[in-house]
Coordinates of C-alpha atoms in Angstrom, one line a residue:
M107 CA 104.5 12.9 104.6
S108 CA 101.8 15.6 105.6
N109 CA 100.8 19.3 104.1
P110 CA 103.4 22.1 106.0
V111 CA 100.3 23.8 107.5
G112 CA 99.0 21.3 110.4
W113 CA 95.9 24.4 112.3
F114 CA 96.0 28.4 112.1
E115 CA 94.6 30.8 114.5
I116 CA 93.3 34.9 113.8
Y117 CA 92.9 36.9 116.6
V118 CA 90.4 38.6 117.6
D119 CA 89.0 41.7 120.0
D120 CA 85.6 41.5 119.8
M121 CA 84.4 37.3 119.3
A122 CA 80.7 38.0 118.7
R123 CA 81.6 40.5 115.9
A124 CA 84.3 37.9 114.7
K125 CA 82.4 34.5 114.7
A126 CA 79.5 36.3 112.8
F127 CA 81.4 37.7 110.1
Y128 CA 83.1 34.6 109.8
Q129 CA 80.2 32.0 109.7
G130 CA 78.6 34.6 107.9
M131 CA 81.2 34.5 104.7
L132 CA 81.5 31.4 104.7
G133 CA 78.1 30.0 105.5
V134 CA 79.5 27.5 108.0
E135 CA 79.2 27.5 112.5
L136 CA 82.3 27.4 114.3
T137 CA 82.6 25.1 117.2
R138 CA 83.8 26.6 121.0
L139 CA 87.0 24.8 122.3
D140 CA 87.8 24.4 125.9
S141 CA 90.8 25.8 126.4
P142 CA 91.7 27.5 129.9
G143 CA 92.2 31.5 129.7
I144 CA 92.4 31.7 125.9
E145 CA 88.5 32.1 124.0
M146 CA 88.6 29.9 121.0
W147 CA 86.0 28.5 117.9
S148 CA 87.1 26.1 116.0
F149 CA 86.5 26.4 111.7
P150 CA 84.6 23.2 110.8
M151 CA 87.2 20.5 109.7
E152 CA 87.3 16.5 108.4
Q153 CA 90.5 15.1 109.8
A154 CA 90.8 13.0 106.0
V155 CA 90.7 16.0 103.5
Y156 CA 93.2 18.4 102.1
G157 CA 93.6 21.4 104.3
A158 CA 94.0 22.2 107.5
S159 CA 91.7 24.0 109.9
G160 CA 92.3 26.6 112.2
A161 CA 90.2 28.9 115.2
L162 CA 89.5 32.2 116.2
V163 CA 91.2 33.3 119.1
H164 CA 90.8 35.8 121.6
M165 CA 93.7 36.5 124.7
S166 CA 94.7 39.1 127.1
G167 CA 97.2 40.8 125.1
F168 CA 97.4 39.6 121.2
P169 CA 95.7 42.3 119.6
A170 CA 93.9 41.4 116.5
G171 CA 95.2 43.0 113.0
G172 CA 98.9 44.1 111.8
N173 CA 100.0 40.4 111.5
S174 CA 102.3 39.3 108.4
T175 CA 100.4 35.6 108.0
L176 CA 98.2 35.0 105.2
V177 CA 95.6 32.7 105.6
Y178 CA 94.0 31.7 102.6
F179 CA 90.0 29.9 103.2
S180 CA 89.3 27.6 100.2
C181 CA 85.4 27.9 98.1
T182 CA 84.3 27.2 95.2
D183 CA 83.7 31.0 93.8
C184 CA 85.4 34.0 95.9
A185 CA 83.9 36.4 94.0
V186 CA 80.5 34.8 96.2
E187 CA 82.6 34.8 99.4
A188 CA 84.1 38.0 99.2
A189 CA 80.4 39.9 98.4
R190 CA 79.1 37.3 102.1
A191 CA 82.4 39.6 103.3
V192 CA 81.3 42.8 102.6
K193 CA 77.5 41.9 103.8
H194 CA 79.1 40.8 107.2
G195 CA 80.9 44.1 107.9
G196 CA 84.2 43.5 106.1
K197 CA 86.0 45.6 103.2
V198 CA 87.9 43.6 99.9
Q199 CA 91.2 44.8 99.1
K200 CA 91.6 43.3 96.3
A201 CA 88.8 41.7 94.7
K202 CA 88.7 38.1 92.6
T203 CA 91.5 38.4 90.7
S204 CA 92.9 35.3 88.3
I205 CA 96.0 33.9 89.2
G206 CA 96.3 32.1 86.1
Q207 CA 96.3 28.0 86.3
Y208 CA 96.2 28.3 90.1
G209 CA 92.7 29.8 89.9
H210 CA 91.4 32.8 91.6
I211 CA 91.8 35.3 94.4
A212 CA 90.4 37.3 96.7
L213 CA 92.0 39.8 99.9
L214 CA 89.6 41.1 102.3
F215 CA 90.0 42.9 105.8
D216 CA 87.9 41.1 108.2
T217 CA 85.6 42.9 110.9
E218 CA 89.2 43.1 113.4
G219 CA 91.3 44.1 110.6
N220 CA 93.1 40.9 109.7
M221 CA 94.0 40.3 106.2
I222 CA 92.5 36.7 104.9
G223 CA 92.7 35.4 101.2
L224 CA 89.6 33.6 99.4
H225 CA 90.9 30.9 97.3
S226 CA 88.9 29.6 94.2
M227 CA 89.2 27.6 91.0
Q228 CA 86.3 29.3 88.8

């Protein structure tokens, strides 16, 4: 049995701006994926560990923002990544908040208008 989510895509209008935001907030490097007619940059992934990876995507006819799916990025302390998000052009919607025994979350908007979540146990 596998986890219910196998992949995610975050649609963006300005790929350079979005890449700079996510790389700066998460402290990772994205990798270009070859896909005809679609510009895609993948988040780092490890096949043998928990969780799913995904990509930033720019495709004509599919604008950023306004969707109803929320992607949560795992981190050590979501307050740290939330502060980095602001530094890289994002906006905090909900600062680090306890969700009891399940840790903490923060909600923010990226530079493209997409709401994303951050999750940490501390």
